[in-house]
PDB file of C-alpha atoms in Angstrom:
ATOM      1  CA  UNK K   1     -12.595 -23.116 -36.043  1.00 67.00           C
ATOM      2  CA  UNK K   2      -9.207 -23.964 -37.529  1.00 75.00           C
ATOM      3  CA  UNK K   3      -8.202 -20.310 -37.183  1.00 79.00           C
ATOM      4  CA  UNK K   4      -9.341 -20.177 -33.561  1.00 79.00           C
ATOM      5  CA  UNK K   5      -7.211 -23.180 -32.734  1.00 79.00           C
ATOM      6  CA  UNK K   6      -3.948 -21.364 -33.099  1.00 85.00           C
ATOM      7  CA  UNK K   7      -5.014 -17.736 -32.833  1.00 89.00           C
ATOM      8  CA  UNK K   8      -6.646 -18.111 -29.399  1.00 85.00           C
ATOM      9  CA  UNK K   9      -3.559 -19.509 -27.615  1.00 86.00           C
ATOM     10  CA  UNK K  10      -1.452 -16.921 -29.416  1.00 92.00           C
ATOM     11  CA  UNK K  11      -3.732 -14.120 -28.250  1.00 92.00           C
ATOM     12  CA  UNK K  12      -3.609 -15.403 -24.648  1.00 89.00           C
ATOM     13  CA  UNK K  13       0.166 -15.642 -24.872  1.00 93.00           C
ATOM     14  CA  UNK K  14       0.458 -12.060 -26.133  1.00 95.00           C
ATOM     15  CA  UNK K  15      -1.782 -10.705 -23.367  1.00 93.00           C
ATOM     16  CA  UNK K  16       0.108 -12.561 -20.615  1.00 91.00           C
ATOM     17  CA  UNK K  17       3.506 -11.644 -22.075  1.00 95.00           C
ATOM     18  CA  UNK K  18       2.372  -8.020 -22.338  1.00 95.00           C
ATOM     19  CA  UNK K  19       1.402  -7.891 -18.670  1.00 91.00           C
ATOM     20  CA  UNK K  20       4.658  -9.494 -17.589  1.00 93.00           C
ATOM     21  CA  UNK K  21       6.701  -7.181 -19.821  1.00 94.00           C
ATOM     22  CA  UNK K  22       5.101  -4.055 -18.366  1.00 92.00           C
ATOM     23  CA  UNK K  23       5.629  -5.506 -14.894  1.00 89.00           C
ATOM     24  CA  UNK K  24       9.375  -5.654 -15.522  1.00 91.00           C
ATOM     25  CA  UNK K  25       9.627  -1.877 -15.515  1.00 88.00           C
ATOM     26  CA  UNK K  26       7.423  -1.096 -12.555  1.00 85.00           C
ATOM     27  CA  UNK K  27       8.851  -0.462  -9.139  1.00 81.00           C
ATOM     28  CA  UNK K  28       7.050  -2.625  -6.575  1.00 79.00           C
ATOM     29  CA  UNK K  29       8.084  -0.166  -3.887  1.00 78.00           C
ATOM     30  CA  UNK K  30       5.892   2.514  -5.413  1.00 81.00           C
ATOM     31  CA  UNK K  31       2.511   1.849  -3.951  1.00 82.00           C
ATOM     32  CA  UNK K  32      -0.066   4.148  -5.541  1.00 82.00           C
ATOM     33  CA  UNK K  33      -1.495   6.422  -2.885  1.00 88.00           C
ATOM     34  CA  UNK K  34      -5.242   6.296  -2.292  1.00 90.00           C
ATOM     35  CA  UNK K  35      -5.012   9.930  -1.229  1.00 93.00           C
ATOM     36  CA  UNK K  36      -4.572  11.265  -4.742  1.00 94.00           C
ATOM     37  CA  UNK K  37      -7.668  13.229  -5.679  1.00 93.00           C
ATOM     38  CA  UNK K  38      -8.662  13.420  -2.021  1.00 94.00           C
ATOM     39  CA  UNK K  39      -8.418  16.366   0.390  1.00 95.00           C
ATOM     40  CA  UNK K  40      -4.999  16.644   2.016  1.00 95.00           C
ATOM     41  CA  UNK K  41      -5.131  15.395   5.632  1.00 95.00           C
ATOM     42  CA  UNK K  42      -5.203  18.475   7.833  1.00 94.00           C
ATOM     43  CA  UNK K  43      -2.359  19.227  10.181  1.00 95.00           C
ATOM     44  CA  UNK K  44      -1.320  22.058  12.402  1.00 95.00           C
ATOM     45  CA  UNK K  45       2.293  21.758  13.433  1.00 95.00           C
ATOM     46  CA  UNK K  46       4.998  23.809  15.074  1.00 94.00           C
ATOM     47  CA  UNK K  47       7.353  25.503  12.647  1.00 95.00           C
ATOM     48  CA  UNK K  48      10.939  24.331  12.683  1.00 94.00           C
ATOM     49  CA  UNK K  49      12.425  27.810  12.699  1.00 94.00           C
ATOM     50  CA  UNK K  50       9.838  29.353  15.001  1.00 93.00           C
ATOM     51  CA  UNK K  51       8.662  26.642  17.421  1.00 93.00           C
ATOM     52  CA  UNK K  52       6.172  29.040  18.975  1.00 94.00           C
ATOM     53  CA  UNK K  53       4.357  29.473  15.661  1.00 93.00           C
ATOM     54  CA  UNK K  54       2.252  26.863  13.923  1.00 94.00           C
ATOM     55  CA  UNK K  55       1.511  26.276  10.293  1.00 95.00           C
ATOM     56  CA  UNK K  56      -1.704  24.529   9.279  1.00 95.00           C
ATOM     57  CA  UNK K  57      -2.858  23.042   6.001  1.00 95.00           C
ATOM     58  CA  UNK K  58      -5.702  25.579   6.108  1.00 94.00           C
ATOM     59  CA  UNK K  59      -3.135  28.387   5.822  1.00 94.00           C
ATOM     60  CA  UNK K  60      -2.142  27.102   2.395  1.00 94.00           C
ATOM     61  CA  UNK K  61      -5.653  27.258   0.961  1.00 93.00           C
ATOM     62  CA  UNK K  62      -5.929  29.197  -2.265  1.00 93.00           C
ATOM     63  CA  UNK K  63      -2.465  28.381  -3.535  1.00 94.00           C
ATOM     64  CA  UNK K  64      -0.784  25.449  -5.173  1.00 96.00           C
ATOM     65  CA  UNK K  65       1.964  24.089  -2.934  1.00 96.00           C
ATOM     66  CA  UNK K  66       4.348  21.209  -2.482  1.00 96.00           C
ATOM     67  CA  UNK K  67       4.788  19.205   0.678  1.00 96.00           C
ATOM     68  CA  UNK K  68       8.219  17.629   0.854  1.00 97.00           C
ATOM     69  CA  UNK K  69       8.702  15.034   3.568  1.00 96.00           C
ATOM     70  CA  UNK K  70      12.315  14.973   4.705  1.00 95.00           C
ATOM     71  CA  UNK K  71      14.522  14.265   7.695  1.00 95.00           C
ATOM     72  CA  UNK K  72      18.116  14.827   8.680  1.00 94.00           C
ATOM     73  CA  UNK K  73      18.600  11.047   9.047  1.00 94.00           C
ATOM     74  CA  UNK K  74      17.283  10.387   5.544  1.00 93.00           C
ATOM     75  CA  UNK K  75      20.059   9.482   3.159  1.00 92.00           C
ATOM     76  CA  UNK K  76      18.250   9.869  -0.159  1.00 93.00           C
ATOM     77  CA  UNK K  77      17.040  13.305   0.918  1.00 94.00           C
ATOM     78  CA  UNK K  78      20.553  14.502   0.181  1.00 93.00           C
ATOM     79  CA  UNK K  79      20.141  13.239  -3.343  1.00 93.00           C
ATOM     80  CA  UNK K  80      17.100  15.375  -4.114  1.00 95.00           C
ATOM     81  CA  UNK K  81      18.160  18.357  -2.068  1.00 95.00           C
ATOM     82  CA  UNK K  82      19.984  20.332  -4.806  1.00 95.00           C
ATOM     83  CA  UNK K  83      16.865  20.071  -6.966  1.00 95.00           C
ATOM     84  CA  UNK K  84      14.711  21.465  -4.186  1.00 95.00           C
ATOM     85  CA  UNK K  85      17.151  24.317  -3.620  1.00 95.00           C
ATOM     86  CA  UNK K  86      17.082  25.149  -7.328  1.00 94.00           C
ATOM     87  CA  UNK K  87      13.292  24.916  -7.412  1.00 95.00           C
ATOM     88  CA  UNK K  88      13.024  27.211  -4.437  1.00 94.00           C
ATOM     89  CA  UNK K  89      15.342  29.765  -6.105  1.00 93.00           C
ATOM     90  CA  UNK K  90      13.120  29.721  -9.181  1.00 93.00           C
ATOM     91  CA  UNK K  91      10.251  30.732  -6.896  1.00 92.00           C
ATOM     92  CA  UNK K  92       7.592  28.924  -8.867  1.00 93.00           C
ATOM     93  CA  UNK K  93       5.763  27.283  -6.037  1.00 95.00           C
ATOM     94  CA  UNK K  94       5.937  27.341  -2.232  1.00 96.00           C
ATOM     95  CA  UNK K  95       7.574  24.259  -0.761  1.00 96.00           C
ATOM     96  CA  UNK K  96       6.576  23.256   2.733  1.00 96.00           C
ATOM     97  CA  UNK K  97       8.988  20.860   4.407  1.00 96.00           C
ATOM     98  CA  UNK K  98       7.714  18.214   6.801  1.00 96.00           C
ATOM     99  CA  UNK K  99      10.613  17.307   9.045  1.00 95.00           C
ATOM    100  CA  UNK K 100       9.598  13.724   9.719  1.00 95.00           C
ATOM    101  CA  UNK K 101      10.499  12.010  13.005  1.00 94.00           C
ATOM    102  CA  UNK K 102      13.504  14.191  13.498  1.00 93.00           C
ATOM    103  CA  UNK K 103      14.945  16.171  16.354  1.00 93.00           C
ATOM    104  CA  UNK K 104      14.369  19.855  15.566  1.00 93.00           C
ATOM    105  CA  UNK K 105      17.992  20.703  16.350  1.00 94.00           C
ATOM    106  CA  UNK K 106      19.214  18.009  13.933  1.00 95.00           C
ATOM    107  CA  UNK K 107      16.830  19.283  11.270  1.00 94.00           C
ATOM    108  CA  UNK K 108      17.987  22.851  11.715  1.00 95.00           C
ATOM    109  CA  UNK K 109      21.654  21.818  11.560  1.00 95.00           C
ATOM    110  CA  UNK K 110      20.993  19.812   8.411  1.00 95.00           C
ATOM    111  CA  UNK K 111      19.293  22.754   6.701  1.00 95.00           C
ATOM    112  CA  UNK K 112      22.113  25.005   7.842  1.00 94.00           C
ATOM    113  CA  UNK K 113      24.665  22.783   6.175  1.00 93.00           C
ATOM    114  CA  UNK K 114      22.790  21.904   2.984  1.00 93.00           C
ATOM    115  CA  UNK K 115      20.767  25.016   2.293  1.00 93.00           C
ATOM    116  CA  UNK K 116      17.131  25.633   3.138  1.00 95.00           C
ATOM    117  CA  UNK K 117      14.768  25.385   0.162  1.00 96.00           C
ATOM    118  CA  UNK K 118      11.624  25.500   2.254  1.00 96.00           C
ATOM    119  CA  UNK K 119       9.160  28.333   2.404  1.00 95.00           C
ATOM    120  CA  UNK K 120       8.517  26.942   5.859  1.00 94.00           C
ATOM    121  CA  UNK K 121       9.332  23.693   7.621  1.00 95.00           C
ATOM    122  CA  UNK K 122       7.112  22.047  10.185  1.00 96.00           C
ATOM    123  CA  UNK K 123       8.072  19.343  12.666  1.00 95.00           C
ATOM    124  CA  UNK K 124       6.336  15.986  12.822  1.00 95.00           C
ATOM    125  CA  UNK K 125       7.997  14.624  15.936  1.00 92.00           C
ATOM    126  CA  UNK K 126       6.107  11.362  16.398  1.00 90.00           C
ATOM    127  CA  UNK K 127       5.391  10.705  12.735  1.00 91.00           C
ATOM    128  CA  UNK K 128       1.645  10.869  13.202  1.00 92.00           C
ATOM    129  CA  UNK K 129       1.077  13.399  10.427  1.00 95.00           C
ATOM    130  CA  UNK K 130       3.247  11.189   8.247  1.00 94.00           C
ATOM    131  CA  UNK K 131       0.901   8.267   8.873  1.00 93.00           C
ATOM    132  CA  UNK K 132      -2.106  10.422   8.024  1.00 94.00           C
ATOM    133  CA  UNK K 133      -0.483  11.332   4.734  1.00 95.00           C
ATOM    134  CA  UNK K 134       0.376   7.708   4.009  1.00 93.00           C
ATOM    135  CA  UNK K 135       4.110   8.350   4.160  1.00 93.00           C
ATOM    136  CA  UNK K 136       6.127   5.143   4.173  1.00 90.00           C
ATOM    137  CA  UNK K 137       9.425   6.072   2.634  1.00 85.00           C
ATOM    138  CA  UNK K 138      11.137   9.407   3.088  1.00 88.00           C
ATOM    139  CA  UNK K 139      11.587  11.475   0.962  1.00 94.00           C
ATOM    140  CA  UNK K 140       8.148  11.931  -0.488  1.00 95.00           C
ATOM    141  CA  UNK K 141       6.718  14.933  -2.274  1.00 96.00           C
ATOM    142  CA  UNK K 142       3.064  15.851  -2.653  1.00 96.00           C
ATOM    143  CA  UNK K 143       1.469  18.387  -4.983  1.00 96.00           C
ATOM    144  CA  UNK K 144      -1.578  20.050  -3.415  1.00 96.00           C
ATOM    145  CA  UNK K 145      -3.932  22.265  -5.402  1.00 95.00           C
ATOM    146  CA  UNK K 146      -5.680  25.506  -4.465  1.00 95.00           C
ATOM    147  CA  UNK K 147      -8.668  23.665  -3.026  1.00 95.00           C
ATOM    148  CA  UNK K 148      -6.420  21.535  -0.830  1.00 95.00           C
ATOM    149  CA  UNK K 149      -6.703  18.369  -2.913  1.00 95.00           C
ATOM    150  CA  UNK K 150      -3.644  16.130  -3.307  1.00 96.00           C
ATOM    151  CA  UNK K 151      -2.928  15.863  -7.015  1.00 96.00           C
ATOM    152  CA  UNK K 152       0.345  13.969  -7.198  1.00 95.00           C
ATOM    153  CA  UNK K 153       2.731  12.075  -5.014  1.00 95.00           C
ATOM    154  CA  UNK K 154       6.369  11.389  -5.704  1.00 94.00           C
ATOM    155  CA  UNK K 155       7.680   8.452  -3.707  1.00 91.00           C
ATOM    156  CA  UNK K 156      11.400   8.539  -3.147  1.00 91.00           C
ATOM    157  CA  UNK K 157      13.790  11.298  -4.146  1.00 94.00           C
ATOM    158  CA  UNK K 158      12.758  13.875  -6.738  1.00 94.00           C
ATOM    159  CA  UNK K 159      14.505  13.564 -10.057  1.00 93.00           C
ATOM    160  CA  UNK K 160      15.011  16.208 -12.719  1.00 93.00           C
ATOM    161  CA  UNK K 161      12.881  14.087 -14.979  1.00 93.00           C
ATOM    162  CA  UNK K 162       9.968  13.810 -12.549  1.00 93.00           C
ATOM    163  CA  UNK K 163      10.179  17.520 -11.825  1.00 94.00           C
ATOM    164  CA  UNK K 164      10.253  18.669 -15.445  1.00 94.00           C
ATOM    165  CA  UNK K 165       7.870  16.153 -16.915  1.00 93.00           C
ATOM    166  CA  UNK K 166       5.274  15.735 -14.210  1.00 94.00           C
ATOM    167  CA  UNK K 167       5.468  18.044 -11.239  1.00 95.00           C
ATOM    168  CA  UNK K 168       6.170  21.411 -12.832  1.00 95.00           C
ATOM    169  CA  UNK K 169       3.688  21.035 -15.722  1.00 95.00           C
ATOM    170  CA  UNK K 170       1.079  19.944 -13.187  1.00 96.00           C
ATOM    171  CA  UNK K 171       1.864  22.875 -10.901  1.00 96.00           C
ATOM    172  CA  UNK K 172       1.549  25.354 -13.803  1.00 95.00           C
ATOM    173  CA  UNK K 173      -1.715  23.843 -14.904  1.00 94.00           C
ATOM    174  CA  UNK K 174      -3.121  23.924 -11.374  1.00 95.00           C
ATOM    175  CA  UNK K 175      -1.972  27.502 -10.877  1.00 94.00           C
ATOM    176  CA  UNK K 176      -3.906  28.577 -13.973  1.00 91.00           C
ATOM    177  CA  UNK K 177      -7.184  27.070 -12.813  1.00 82.00           C
TER     178      UNK K 177
ATOM    179  CA  UNK F   1      -1.917   6.866  62.966  1.00 61.00           C
ATOM    180  CA  UNK F   2      -3.590   3.690  64.095  1.00 72.00           C
ATOM    181  CA  UNK F   3      -2.275   0.484  62.583  1.00 75.00           C
ATOM    182  CA  UNK F   4      -4.553  -1.001  59.956  1.00 77.00           C
ATOM    183  CA  UNK F   5      -6.215  -4.166  61.233  1.00 81.00           C
ATOM    184  CA  UNK F   6      -4.929  -7.348  59.677  1.00 83.00           C
ATOM    185  CA  UNK F   7      -8.303  -8.242  58.228  1.00 85.00           C
ATOM    186  CA  UNK F   8      -8.742  -4.931  56.446  1.00 87.00           C
ATOM    187  CA  UNK F   9      -5.238  -5.224  55.049  1.00 85.00           C
ATOM    188  CA  UNK F  10      -6.021  -8.698  53.762  1.00 87.00           C
ATOM    189  CA  UNK F  11      -9.215  -7.500  52.096  1.00 87.00           C
ATOM    190  CA  UNK F  12      -7.397  -4.610  50.457  1.00 86.00           C
ATOM    191  CA  UNK F  13      -4.682  -6.885  49.185  1.00 87.00           C
ATOM    192  CA  UNK F  14      -7.259  -9.257  47.759  1.00 86.00           C
ATOM    193  CA  UNK F  15      -9.109  -6.416  46.046  1.00 86.00           C
ATOM    194  CA  UNK F  16      -5.852  -5.139  44.547  1.00 86.00           C
ATOM    195  CA  UNK F  17      -4.965  -8.592  43.233  1.00 86.00           C
ATOM    196  CA  UNK F  18      -8.446  -8.983  41.789  1.00 84.00           C
ATOM    197  CA  UNK F  19      -8.188  -5.685  39.902  1.00 84.00           C
ATOM    198  CA  UNK F  20      -4.687  -6.380  38.608  1.00 82.00           C
ATOM    199  CA  UNK F  21      -5.752  -9.826  37.492  1.00 82.00           C
ATOM    200  CA  UNK F  22      -8.755  -8.396  35.647  1.00 79.00           C
ATOM    201  CA  UNK F  23      -6.606  -5.765  33.962  1.00 78.00           C
ATOM    202  CA  UNK F  24      -4.001  -8.324  32.947  1.00 78.00           C
ATOM    203  CA  UNK F  25      -6.676 -10.531  31.408  1.00 78.00           C
ATOM    204  CA  UNK F  26      -8.171  -7.665  29.446  1.00 75.00           C
ATOM    205  CA  UNK F  27      -4.678  -6.762  28.295  1.00 80.00           C
ATOM    206  CA  UNK F  28      -3.973 -10.310  27.208  1.00 84.00           C
ATOM    207  CA  UNK F  29      -7.169 -10.427  25.166  1.00 85.00           C
ATOM    208  CA  UNK F  30      -6.226  -7.159  23.492  1.00 87.00           C
ATOM    209  CA  UNK F  31      -2.727  -8.449  22.810  1.00 88.00           C
ATOM    210  CA  UNK F  32      -3.979 -11.600  21.114  1.00 90.00           C
ATOM    211  CA  UNK F  33      -6.443  -9.592  19.085  1.00 90.00           C
ATOM    212  CA  UNK F  34      -3.784  -7.113  17.976  1.00 91.00           C
ATOM    213  CA  UNK F  35      -1.331  -9.885  17.167  1.00 90.00           C
ATOM    214  CA  UNK F  36      -3.837 -11.478  14.827  1.00 91.00           C
ATOM    215  CA  UNK F  37      -4.732  -8.147  13.247  1.00 91.00           C
ATOM    216  CA  UNK F  38      -1.094  -7.242  12.740  1.00 91.00           C
ATOM    217  CA  UNK F  39      -0.404 -10.457  10.865  1.00 91.00           C
ATOM    218  CA  UNK F  40      -3.079  -9.431   8.355  1.00 91.00           C
ATOM    219  CA  UNK F  41      -1.436  -6.079   7.700  1.00 92.00           C
ATOM    220  CA  UNK F  42       1.571  -5.424   5.536  1.00 90.00           C
ATOM    221  CA  UNK F  43       4.586  -3.362   6.467  1.00 88.00           C
ATOM    222  CA  UNK F  44       5.071  -0.984   3.559  1.00 85.00           C
ATOM    223  CA  UNK F  45       8.782  -0.587   4.074  1.00 84.00           C
ATOM    224  CA  UNK F  46       9.713  -4.264   3.893  1.00 81.00           C
ATOM    225  CA  UNK F  47       6.839  -5.379   1.801  1.00 80.00           C
ATOM    226  CA  UNK F  48       6.794  -9.092   2.416  1.00 83.00           C
ATOM    227  CA  UNK F  49       6.714  -8.755   6.166  1.00 88.00           C
ATOM    228  CA  UNK F  50       3.630  -8.367   8.263  1.00 90.00           C
ATOM    229  CA  UNK F  51       3.215  -5.486  10.629  1.00 90.00           C
ATOM    230  CA  UNK F  52       3.683  -7.967  13.468  1.00 89.00           C
ATOM    231  CA  UNK F  53       7.040  -9.258  12.190  1.00 89.00           C
ATOM    232  CA  UNK F  54       8.635  -6.130  10.863  1.00 89.00           C
ATOM    233  CA  UNK F  55      11.370  -4.270  12.679  1.00 87.00           C
ATOM    234  CA  UNK F  56      11.003  -1.174  10.560  1.00 88.00           C
ATOM    235  CA  UNK F  57      10.440   2.130  12.309  1.00 88.00           C
ATOM    236  CA  UNK F  58       7.224   2.741  10.441  1.00 89.00           C
ATOM    237  CA  UNK F  59       5.917  -0.680  11.453  1.00 91.00           C
ATOM    238  CA  UNK F  60       6.522   0.163  15.107  1.00 91.00           C
ATOM    239  CA  UNK F  61       4.667   3.453  14.649  1.00 92.00           C
ATOM    240  CA  UNK F  62       1.802   1.718  12.903  1.00 92.00           C
ATOM    241  CA  UNK F  63       1.596  -0.947  15.607  1.00 93.00           C
ATOM    242  CA  UNK F  64       1.323   1.859  18.131  1.00 92.00           C
ATOM    243  CA  UNK F  65      -1.353   3.536  16.038  1.00 92.00           C
ATOM    244  CA  UNK F  66      -3.284   0.277  15.664  1.00 93.00           C
ATOM    245  CA  UNK F  67      -3.136  -0.347  19.405  1.00 92.00           C
ATOM    246  CA  UNK F  68      -4.414   3.135  20.180  1.00 92.00           C
ATOM    247  CA  UNK F  69      -7.258   2.722  17.709  1.00 93.00           C
ATOM    248  CA  UNK F  70      -8.155  -0.633  19.257  1.00 92.00           C
ATOM    249  CA  UNK F  71      -8.062   0.790  22.783  1.00 91.00           C
ATOM    250  CA  UNK F  72     -10.293   3.655  21.675  1.00 92.00           C
ATOM    251  CA  UNK F  73     -12.895   1.060  20.734  1.00 90.00           C
ATOM    252  CA  UNK F  74     -12.461   0.710  16.965  1.00 91.00           C
ATOM    253  CA  UNK F  75     -13.283  -2.679  15.476  1.00 92.00           C
ATOM    254  CA  UNK F  76     -10.777  -4.642  13.398  1.00 92.00           C
ATOM    255  CA  UNK F  77     -12.594  -3.641  10.226  1.00 92.00           C
ATOM    256  CA  UNK F  78     -12.532   0.022  11.161  1.00 93.00           C
ATOM    257  CA  UNK F  79      -8.805  -0.169  11.863  1.00 94.00           C
ATOM    258  CA  UNK F  80      -8.183  -1.825   8.500  1.00 93.00           C
ATOM    259  CA  UNK F  81     -10.322   0.841   6.844  1.00 92.00           C
ATOM    260  CA  UNK F  82      -8.260   3.511   8.557  1.00 93.00           C
ATOM    261  CA  UNK F  83      -5.029   2.099   7.149  1.00 93.00           C
ATOM    262  CA  UNK F  84      -6.463   1.402   3.696  1.00 93.00           C
ATOM    263  CA  UNK F  85      -7.592   5.036   3.459  1.00 92.00           C
ATOM    264  CA  UNK F  86      -3.974   6.105   3.949  1.00 93.00           C
ATOM    265  CA  UNK F  87      -1.905   3.400   2.337  1.00 91.00           C
ATOM    266  CA  UNK F  88      -4.277   1.682  -0.083  1.00 90.00           C
ATOM    267  CA  UNK F  89      -5.418  -1.931  -0.353  1.00 90.00           C
ATOM    268  CA  UNK F  90      -1.782  -2.950  -0.469  1.00 88.00           C
ATOM    269  CA  UNK F  91      -1.577  -2.840   3.345  1.00 90.00           C
ATOM    270  CA  UNK F  92      -3.932  -5.804   3.470  1.00 91.00           C
ATOM    271  CA  UNK F  93      -2.265  -9.134   2.902  1.00 88.00           C
ATOM    272  CA  UNK F  94      -5.566 -10.467   1.674  1.00 88.00           C
ATOM    273  CA  UNK F  95      -6.799  -8.191  -1.111  1.00 86.00           C
ATOM    274  CA  UNK F  96     -10.520  -7.343  -1.003  1.00 88.00           C
ATOM    275  CA  UNK F  97     -12.801  -8.743  -3.693  1.00 90.00           C
ATOM    276  CA  UNK F  98     -13.876  -5.877  -5.944  1.00 89.00           C
ATOM    277  CA  UNK F  99     -14.048  -5.269  -9.710  1.00 89.00           C
ATOM    278  CA  UNK F 100     -10.344  -4.335  -9.918  1.00 85.00           C
ATOM    279  CA  UNK F 101      -9.299  -7.551  -8.218  1.00 88.00           C
ATOM    280  CA  UNK F 102     -11.718  -9.906  -9.957  1.00 90.00           C
ATOM    281  CA  UNK F 103      -8.985 -11.019 -12.310  1.00 89.00           C
ATOM    282  CA  UNK F 104      -6.730 -11.743  -9.355  1.00 88.00           C
ATOM    283  CA  UNK F 105      -9.351 -13.688  -7.438  1.00 91.00           C
ATOM    284  CA  UNK F 106     -11.141 -15.515 -10.223  1.00 94.00           C
ATOM    285  CA  UNK F 107      -8.531 -15.558 -12.996  1.00 91.00           C
ATOM    286  CA  UNK F 108      -7.011 -18.882 -11.899  1.00 93.00           C
ATOM    287  CA  UNK F 109     -10.431 -20.547 -11.807  1.00 96.00           C
ATOM    288  CA  UNK F 110     -11.328 -19.169 -15.235  1.00 94.00           C
ATOM    289  CA  UNK F 111      -8.033 -20.479 -16.603  1.00 90.00           C
ATOM    290  CA  UNK F 112      -8.652 -23.849 -15.005  1.00 95.00           C
ATOM    291  CA  UNK F 113     -12.162 -23.991 -16.476  1.00 96.00           C
ATOM    292  CA  UNK F 114     -10.701 -23.073 -19.881  1.00 91.00           C
ATOM    293  CA  UNK F 115      -8.174 -25.875 -19.581  1.00 92.00           C
ATOM    294  CA  UNK F 116     -10.866 -28.363 -18.654  1.00 96.00           C
ATOM    295  CA  UNK F 117     -12.968 -27.216 -21.636  1.00 94.00           C
ATOM    296  CA  UNK F 118     -10.059 -27.708 -24.049  1.00 89.00           C
ATOM    297  CA  UNK F 119      -9.222 -31.123 -22.561  1.00 94.00           C
ATOM    298  CA  UNK F 120     -12.875 -32.175 -22.787  1.00 95.00           C
ATOM    299  CA  UNK F 121     -13.045 -31.057 -26.422  1.00 92.00           C
ATOM    300  CA  UNK F 122      -9.928 -33.020 -27.326  1.00 92.00           C
ATOM    301  CA  UNK F 123     -11.160 -36.144 -25.546  1.00 93.00           C
ATOM    302  CA  UNK F 124     -14.512 -35.927 -27.278  1.00 93.00           C
ATOM    303  CA  UNK F 125     -12.882 -35.642 -30.683  1.00 90.00           C
ATOM    304  CA  UNK F 126     -10.595 -38.593 -29.982  1.00 90.00           C
ATOM    305  CA  UNK F 127     -13.472 -40.735 -28.853  1.00 89.00           C
ATOM    306  CA  UNK F 128     -15.419 -39.821 -31.967  1.00 88.00           C
ATOM    307  CA  UNK F 129     -12.447 -40.651 -34.211  1.00 85.00           C
ATOM    308  CA  UNK F 130     -11.824 -43.917 -32.448  1.00 82.00           C
ATOM    309  CA  UNK F 131     -15.463 -45.091 -32.589  1.00 74.00           C
ATOM    310  CA  UNK F 132     -16.008 -47.818 -35.220  1.00 70.00           C
ATOM    311  CA  UNK F 133     -17.767 -46.211 -38.140  1.00 65.00           C
ATOM    312  CA  UNK F 134     -19.582 -48.134 -40.863  1.00 64.00           C
ATOM    313  CA  UNK F 135     -17.122 -50.480 -42.542  1.00 59.00           C
ATOM    314  CA  UNK F 136     -15.510 -48.953 -45.571  1.00 61.00           C
ATOM    315  CA  UNK F 137     -17.461 -49.630 -48.745  1.00 60.00           C
ATOM    316  CA  UNK F 138     -16.274 -52.496 -50.883  1.00 59.00           C
ATOM    317  CA  UNK F 139     -14.595 -54.338 -48.060  1.00 63.00           C
ATOM    318  CA  UNK F 140     -17.710 -55.923 -46.577  1.00 68.00           C
ATOM    319  CA  UNK F 141     -16.611 -59.365 -47.537  1.00 76.00           C
ATOM    320  CA  UNK F 142     -13.088 -58.942 -46.192  1.00 77.00           C
ATOM    321  CA  UNK F 143     -14.314 -57.907 -42.770  1.00 76.00           C
ATOM    322  CA  UNK F 144     -16.757 -60.783 -42.515  1.00 78.00           C
ATOM    323  CA  UNK F 145     -14.080 -63.194 -43.558  1.00 81.00           C
ATOM    324  CA  UNK F 146     -11.608 -61.780 -41.061  1.00 81.00           C
ATOM    325  CA  UNK F 147     -14.151 -61.981 -38.272  1.00 81.00           C
ATOM    326  CA  UNK F 148     -14.963 -65.554 -39.187  1.00 82.00           C
ATOM    327  CA  UNK F 149     -11.253 -66.427 -39.121  1.00 85.00           C
ATOM    328  CA  UNK F 150     -10.703 -64.731 -35.760  1.00 87.00           C
ATOM    329  CA  UNK F 151     -13.733 -66.251 -34.139  1.00 83.00           C
ATOM    330  CA  UNK F 152     -12.485 -69.554 -35.442  1.00 72.00           C
TER     331      UNK F 152
END
């Protein structure tokens, strides 16, 4: 009883302090997506480079791929762009670009100036596909497996760290299965 | 073309007004319903603003989406479900009660109950300590004498 009298408040203090401490390092802007582990919302959209052709999620079945949501008006997209270009040169995984709420001509000009890392880009003019994918802050990057299940979502610009520690190991693992 | 008789014109005008009035009322009801719904939904870009208050682009898109869902006959719950499926429980300003949120919902009450229990324990101990026990041995006489003196 004597022991409980000081050890119980101490234990409560440690638990509360632990929660608060962990909370210090979490970004409240990163809302975990409920779509992880769920089938990727289907879309069929006009391609940026060939407006008369469409690309659908179904076309990507059977391979691991990345969906990178970007736009010419998006400032932090510039930040991650060199990484995407390098990733595309390495040819590890197809990257599909979703040009989100952007004028196609602006998107094309932007890719012309900054380099085009995308296997193919599709245009989401009204942002409806973005809503279906739970996009709320461009850029965002999704990893989709061979069966069309979303396995990972990066909110905000890609970083070398996120790419090397999470995305690429995950892609390799998914490609093996 | 023969001129339309005055009476027919009047009837047509009345019918038109009636329809417009009906439409406007239906629209108003929808507007109030959407307004209420939008205040229960969070804008994910500026996280402490409701969908109704936010000026963010995404909020405007989501308001449009919500309106279309409502017009297509979806209930408020179905619309919330639709958004939760895409953005998670975080879009709801009022988190649902489920095992993951039990701590959030009931934690304060548990803490309060704990506090009351501790307070009650302390009070009980104090009362017990303060209660007059049997007079200490060997001082029987002193107490009787003191009482006699006090009672005068």
